[in-house]
């Protein structure tokens, strides 16, 4: 499944109302660690059809970053049944991210 770019306008529909587990990557284009983790996020999206993978650009969607208390990026948050269930900050290995799911 492709990675979906999410905005404040569609966050509720795509993340909070999703039936499946959702991995949200809070990132920014200028962030070096975000660029490092991006291929891993893409791999997870491609390999886990049962997981929805979304990205939130914190520069464009500051309100979402504030709502979820994102202080450093990359921040990964796993949502289950509309609730944040797990979170990590910084570059993570693929196996660590899969373990969060």
Coordinates of C-alpha atoms in Angstrom, one line a residue:
X1 CA 0.0 0.0 0.0
X2 CA 1.3 3.5 -0.8
X3 CA 2.2 6.0 1.8
X4 CA -0.5 8.6 2.2
X5 CA 0.2 12.3 2.8
X6 CA -2.2 13.4 5.5
X7 CA -3.4 17.0 6.4
X8 CA -5.5 18.4 9.2
X9 CA -8.4 18.3 6.7
X10 CA -8.3 14.6 6.3
X11 CA -6.5 13.3 9.5
X12 CA -9.7 12.3 11.2
X13 CA -11.0 10.3 8.3
X14 CA -7.7 8.7 7.3
X15 CA -6.2 8.1 10.7
X16 CA -8.7 8.3 13.6
X17 CA -11.6 6.6 11.7
X18 CA -9.4 3.9 10.0
X19 CA -10.5 0.4 10.7
X20 CA -6.9 -0.9 10.5
X21 CA -3.7 0.0 12.4
X22 CA -2.2 3.3 11.2
X23 CA 1.5 4.3 11.3
X24 CA 1.9 8.1 11.1
X25 CA 5.3 9.6 10.4
X26 CA 5.6 13.2 11.5
X27 CA 8.5 14.7 9.4
X28 CA 9.8 17.7 7.5
X29 CA 11.7 18.1 4.2
X30 CA 14.7 19.8 5.9
X31 CA 15.1 17.0 8.5
X32 CA 18.1 14.7 7.8
X33 CA 17.0 11.9 10.1
X34 CA 13.5 12.0 8.4
X35 CA 15.2 11.4 5.1
X36 CA 17.1 8.5 6.5
X37 CA 14.0 6.8 7.8
X38 CA 11.8 7.5 4.7
X39 CA 12.9 4.4 2.8
X40 CA 12.2 2.2 5.8
X41 CA 8.7 3.7 6.1
X42 CA 8.1 3.1 2.3
X43 CA 9.3 -0.6 2.8
X44 CA 6.9 -1.1 5.7
X45 CA 4.0 0.4 3.6
X46 CA 4.8 -2.0 0.7
X47 CA 5.2 -5.1 2.9
X48 CA 2.3 -4.7 5.3
X49 CA -0.9 -4.5 3.4
X50 CA -2.9 -4.6 6.6
X51 CA -1.3 -1.4 7.9
X52 CA -2.1 2.1 6.7
X53 CA 1.0 4.3 6.5
X54 CA 0.7 8.1 6.6
X55 CA 3.0 11.0 6.6
X56 CA 2.4 14.4 8.2
X57 CA 4.6 17.3 7.2
X58 CA 5.0 19.3 10.4
X59 CA 5.9 22.5 8.6
X60 CA 2.6 22.4 6.7
X61 CA 0.5 20.8 9.4
X62 CA 1.7 22.5 12.6
X63 CA -1.7 22.1 14.3
X64 CA -1.4 18.3 14.1
X65 CA 2.1 18.3 15.5
X66 CA 0.9 20.4 18.4
X67 CA -2.2 18.2 19.0
X68 CA 0.1 15.1 19.3
X69 CA 2.9 16.9 21.2
X70 CA 5.5 16.3 18.5
X71 CA 8.6 18.1 19.8
X72 CA 11.2 16.3 17.7
X73 CA 11.2 14.7 14.3
X74 CA 10.9 12.1 13.0
X75 CA 8.2 11.0 15.4
X76 CA 6.3 7.9 14.6
X77 CA 2.9 7.3 16.2
X78 CA 0.9 4.1 15.9
X79 CA -2.9 4.6 16.0
X80 CA -5.3 1.7 16.8
X81 CA -9.0 2.3 17.0
X82 CA -8.6 6.0 16.7
X83 CA -6.2 6.2 19.7
X84 CA -2.4 6.7 19.8
X85 CA -1.2 3.3 21.0
X86 CA 2.6 3.6 20.6
X87 CA 5.2 6.3 19.8
X88 CA 8.9 6.7 19.0
X89 CA 11.2 9.6 18.3
X90 CA 14.2 9.6 16.1
X91 CA 15.5 7.1 13.6
X92 CA 14.4 3.6 14.3
X93 CA 15.3 0.3 12.7
X94 CA 12.7 -1.5 10.5
X95 CA 12.4 -4.3 13.1
X96 CA 11.8 -1.7 15.9
X97 CA 9.1 0.0 13.9
X98 CA 7.5 -3.3 13.1
X99 CA 7.6 -4.2 16.8
X100 CA 5.6 -1.0 17.5
X101 CA 2.8 -2.2 15.2

